[in-house]
């Protein structure tokens, strides 16, 4: 398994565990928001970056709070859906003895899927800046 695959699975598991801790009352989202801001773009420019709000969106989505997830970031729910499909596809591939990400139909690369994904990110960013 590639390092990227391991890191992405680890991030998925960490988000799911954090969402579970929030849902069970062990952790509060407001506590996380009060912590250190890690967005270098926002630190340098004072503006939100295209990804600002994505973690909050994913945490809300993991808890089934769809409206809050959509409000936090327009692309959080689609990202979680694709990420979940990728993890399930990878598990099936591993079970069958193939590479984890091998033949994933929604893989975004340098072709039209990558251009479409990048266009969606910038469209969502523009909507957030204007709206």
PDB file of C-alpha atoms in Angstrom:
ATOM      1  CA  UNK A   1       0.000   0.000   0.000  1.00  0.00           C
ATOM      2  CA  UNK A   2       1.322   3.443  -0.926  1.00  0.00           C
ATOM      3  CA  UNK A   3       2.091   6.056   1.703  1.00  0.00           C
ATOM      4  CA  UNK A   4      -0.693   8.285   0.340  1.00  0.00           C
ATOM      5  CA  UNK A   5      -3.233   5.497   0.815  1.00  0.00           C
ATOM      6  CA  UNK A   6      -2.102   4.924   4.407  1.00  0.00           C
ATOM      7  CA  UNK A   7      -2.265   8.638   5.232  1.00  0.00           C
ATOM      8  CA  UNK A   8      -5.706   9.048   3.640  1.00  0.00           C
ATOM      9  CA  UNK A   9      -7.088   6.055   5.544  1.00  0.00           C
ATOM     10  CA  UNK A  10      -5.562   7.382   8.754  1.00  0.00           C
ATOM     11  CA  UNK A  11      -7.125  10.814   8.190  1.00  0.00           C
ATOM     12  CA  UNK A  12     -10.502   9.197   7.471  1.00  0.00           C
ATOM     13  CA  UNK A  13     -10.282   7.167  10.689  1.00  0.00           C
ATOM     14  CA  UNK A  14      -9.194  10.233  12.694  1.00  0.00           C
ATOM     15  CA  UNK A  15     -12.130  12.272  11.373  1.00  0.00           C
ATOM     16  CA  UNK A  16     -14.556   9.455  12.135  1.00  0.00           C
ATOM     17  CA  UNK A  17     -13.146   9.070  15.671  1.00  0.00           C
ATOM     18  CA  UNK A  18     -13.297  12.828  16.280  1.00  0.00           C
ATOM     19  CA  UNK A  19     -16.892  12.951  15.035  1.00  0.00           C
ATOM     20  CA  UNK A  20     -17.714  10.054  17.344  1.00  0.00           C
ATOM     21  CA  UNK A  21     -16.125  11.864  20.289  1.00  0.00           C
ATOM     22  CA  UNK A  22     -18.161  14.979  19.473  1.00  0.00           C
ATOM     23  CA  UNK A  23     -21.390  12.995  19.099  1.00  0.00           C
ATOM     24  CA  UNK A  24     -20.837  11.234  22.427  1.00  0.00           C
ATOM     25  CA  UNK A  25     -20.077  14.483  24.247  1.00  0.00           C
ATOM     26  CA  UNK A  26     -16.407  13.709  24.934  1.00  0.00           C
ATOM     27  CA  UNK A  27     -15.326  16.640  22.769  1.00  0.00           C
ATOM     28  CA  UNK A  28     -16.988  19.838  21.600  1.00  0.00           C
ATOM     29  CA  UNK A  29     -16.594  21.323  18.146  1.00  0.00           C
ATOM     30  CA  UNK A  30     -16.329  24.795  19.714  1.00  0.00           C
ATOM     31  CA  UNK A  31     -13.239  23.565  21.601  1.00  0.00           C
ATOM     32  CA  UNK A  32     -11.632  22.562  18.318  1.00  0.00           C
ATOM     33  CA  UNK A  33     -12.520  25.921  16.751  1.00  0.00           C
ATOM     34  CA  UNK A  34     -10.819  27.791  19.600  1.00  0.00           C
ATOM     35  CA  UNK A  35      -7.543  25.971  18.972  1.00  0.00           C
ATOM     36  CA  UNK A  36      -4.622  26.927  16.787  1.00  0.00           C
ATOM     37  CA  UNK A  37      -5.555  28.015  13.282  1.00  0.00           C
ATOM     38  CA  UNK A  38      -3.571  25.955  10.808  1.00  0.00           C
ATOM     39  CA  UNK A  39      -4.507  27.691   7.558  1.00  0.00           C
ATOM     40  CA  UNK A  40      -1.390  29.479   6.298  1.00  0.00           C
ATOM     41  CA  UNK A  41      -3.375  31.178   3.513  1.00  0.00           C
ATOM     42  CA  UNK A  42      -5.785  32.731   6.013  1.00  0.00           C
ATOM     43  CA  UNK A  43      -2.935  33.693   8.325  1.00  0.00           C
ATOM     44  CA  UNK A  44      -1.094  35.497   5.511  1.00  0.00           C
ATOM     45  CA  UNK A  45      -4.045  37.087   3.676  1.00  0.00           C
ATOM     46  CA  UNK A  46      -6.852  37.285   6.216  1.00  0.00           C
ATOM     47  CA  UNK A  47      -9.086  35.591   3.634  1.00  0.00           C
ATOM     48  CA  UNK A  48     -10.573  32.127   3.818  1.00  0.00           C
ATOM     49  CA  UNK A  49      -8.854  29.621   1.558  1.00  0.00           C
ATOM     50  CA  UNK A  50     -10.786  27.315  -0.806  1.00  0.00           C
ATOM     51  CA  UNK A  51     -10.625  24.548   1.810  1.00  0.00           C
ATOM     52  CA  UNK A  52     -11.598  26.566   4.887  1.00  0.00           C
ATOM     53  CA  UNK A  53     -14.500  24.853   6.630  1.00  0.00           C
ATOM     54  CA  UNK A  54     -13.880  21.451   5.056  1.00  0.00           C
ATOM     55  CA  UNK A  55     -12.934  19.700   8.311  1.00  0.00           C
ATOM     56  CA  UNK A  56     -15.979  21.156  10.058  1.00  0.00           C
ATOM     57  CA  UNK A  57     -18.117  20.025   7.132  1.00  0.00           C
ATOM     58  CA  UNK A  58     -16.722  16.493   7.320  1.00  0.00           C
ATOM     59  CA  UNK A  59     -17.200  16.326  11.097  1.00  0.00           C
ATOM     60  CA  UNK A  60     -20.830  17.417  10.746  1.00  0.00           C
ATOM     61  CA  UNK A  61     -21.375  14.932   7.909  1.00  0.00           C
ATOM     62  CA  UNK A  62     -19.938  12.031   9.934  1.00  0.00           C
ATOM     63  CA  UNK A  63     -22.563  12.856  12.566  1.00  0.00           C
ATOM     64  CA  UNK A  64     -25.411  12.996  10.040  1.00  0.00           C
ATOM     65  CA  UNK A  65     -25.794  16.777  10.344  1.00  0.00           C
ATOM     66  CA  UNK A  66     -26.218  17.326   6.609  1.00  0.00           C
ATOM     67  CA  UNK A  67     -27.393  20.959   6.705  1.00  0.00           C
ATOM     68  CA  UNK A  68     -24.555  22.027   8.970  1.00  0.00           C
ATOM     69  CA  UNK A  69     -22.084  20.114   6.796  1.00  0.00           C
ATOM     70  CA  UNK A  70     -23.330  21.910   3.688  1.00  0.00           C
ATOM     71  CA  UNK A  71     -23.144  25.290   5.450  1.00  0.00           C
ATOM     72  CA  UNK A  72     -19.567  24.677   6.604  1.00  0.00           C
ATOM     73  CA  UNK A  73     -18.365  23.839   3.058  1.00  0.00           C
ATOM     74  CA  UNK A  74     -20.305  23.143  -0.121  1.00  0.00           C
ATOM     75  CA  UNK A  75     -18.037  20.265  -1.132  1.00  0.00           C
ATOM     76  CA  UNK A  76     -17.830  18.462   2.232  1.00  0.00           C
ATOM     77  CA  UNK A  77     -20.641  16.007   1.534  1.00  0.00           C
ATOM     78  CA  UNK A  78     -19.446  15.102  -1.991  1.00  0.00           C
ATOM     79  CA  UNK A  79     -15.901  14.678  -0.671  1.00  0.00           C
ATOM     80  CA  UNK A  80     -17.064  12.388   2.124  1.00  0.00           C
ATOM     81  CA  UNK A  81     -19.119  10.313  -0.328  1.00  0.00           C
ATOM     82  CA  UNK A  82     -16.174   9.828  -2.708  1.00  0.00           C
ATOM     83  CA  UNK A  83     -13.756   9.236   0.182  1.00  0.00           C
ATOM     84  CA  UNK A  84     -16.052   6.589   1.677  1.00  0.00           C
ATOM     85  CA  UNK A  85     -16.426   4.859  -1.692  1.00  0.00           C
ATOM     86  CA  UNK A  86     -12.643   4.932  -2.115  1.00  0.00           C
ATOM     87  CA  UNK A  87     -12.078   3.325   1.306  1.00  0.00           C
ATOM     88  CA  UNK A  88     -14.667   0.611   0.536  1.00  0.00           C
ATOM     89  CA  UNK A  89     -13.173   0.033  -2.931  1.00  0.00           C
ATOM     90  CA  UNK A  90      -9.689  -0.174  -1.402  1.00  0.00           C
ATOM     91  CA  UNK A  91     -10.823  -2.691   1.196  1.00  0.00           C
ATOM     92  CA  UNK A  92     -12.337  -4.853  -1.553  1.00  0.00           C
ATOM     93  CA  UNK A  93      -9.144  -4.532  -3.602  1.00  0.00           C
ATOM     94  CA  UNK A  94      -6.999  -5.520  -0.628  1.00  0.00           C
ATOM     95  CA  UNK A  95      -9.227  -8.527   0.010  1.00  0.00           C
ATOM     96  CA  UNK A  96      -8.785  -9.548  -3.644  1.00  0.00           C
ATOM     97  CA  UNK A  97      -5.004  -9.057  -3.552  1.00  0.00           C
ATOM     98  CA  UNK A  98      -4.935  -5.933  -5.750  1.00  0.00           C
ATOM     99  CA  UNK A  99      -3.475  -2.513  -5.075  1.00  0.00           C
ATOM    100  CA  UNK A 100      -5.582  -0.405  -2.724  1.00  0.00           C
ATOM    101  CA  UNK A 101      -6.435   2.369  -5.181  1.00  0.00           C
ATOM    102  CA  UNK A 102      -6.231   0.215  -8.299  1.00  0.00           C
ATOM    103  CA  UNK A 103      -8.999   0.881 -10.847  1.00  0.00           C
ATOM    104  CA  UNK A 104     -10.965   3.287  -8.634  1.00  0.00           C
ATOM    105  CA  UNK A 105     -13.521   4.734 -11.080  1.00  0.00           C
ATOM    106  CA  UNK A 106     -13.700   8.169  -9.433  1.00  0.00           C
ATOM    107  CA  UNK A 107      -9.935   8.727  -9.249  1.00  0.00           C
ATOM    108  CA  UNK A 108      -9.059  12.334  -9.998  1.00  0.00           C
ATOM    109  CA  UNK A 109      -5.924  12.755 -12.043  1.00  0.00           C
ATOM    110  CA  UNK A 110      -4.574  15.101 -14.659  1.00  0.00           C
ATOM    111  CA  UNK A 111      -7.368  14.568 -17.167  1.00  0.00           C
ATOM    112  CA  UNK A 112     -10.884  15.925 -17.360  1.00  0.00           C
ATOM    113  CA  UNK A 113     -11.793  14.620 -13.881  1.00  0.00           C
ATOM    114  CA  UNK A 114      -9.002  16.667 -12.338  1.00  0.00           C
ATOM    115  CA  UNK A 115     -10.077  19.773 -14.262  1.00  0.00           C
ATOM    116  CA  UNK A 116     -13.685  19.216 -13.191  1.00  0.00           C
ATOM    117  CA  UNK A 117     -12.706  18.771  -9.529  1.00  0.00           C
ATOM    118  CA  UNK A 118     -10.539  21.905  -9.612  1.00  0.00           C
ATOM    119  CA  UNK A 119     -13.359  23.832 -11.278  1.00  0.00           C
ATOM    120  CA  UNK A 120     -15.760  22.701  -8.536  1.00  0.00           C
ATOM    121  CA  UNK A 121     -13.344  23.851  -5.832  1.00  0.00           C
ATOM    122  CA  UNK A 122     -12.976  27.308  -7.389  1.00  0.00           C
ATOM    123  CA  UNK A 123     -16.721  27.605  -8.055  1.00  0.00           C
ATOM    124  CA  UNK A 124     -17.485  26.766  -4.406  1.00  0.00           C
ATOM    125  CA  UNK A 125     -14.806  29.235  -3.303  1.00  0.00           C
ATOM    126  CA  UNK A 126     -16.289  31.991  -5.457  1.00  0.00           C
ATOM    127  CA  UNK A 127     -19.802  31.276  -4.126  1.00  0.00           C
ATOM    128  CA  UNK A 128     -18.511  31.474  -0.549  1.00  0.00           C
ATOM    129  CA  UNK A 129     -16.664  34.738  -1.177  1.00  0.00           C
ATOM    130  CA  UNK A 130     -19.636  36.385  -2.884  1.00  0.00           C
ATOM    131  CA  UNK A 131     -22.390  34.908  -0.738  1.00  0.00           C
TER     132      UNK A 131
END
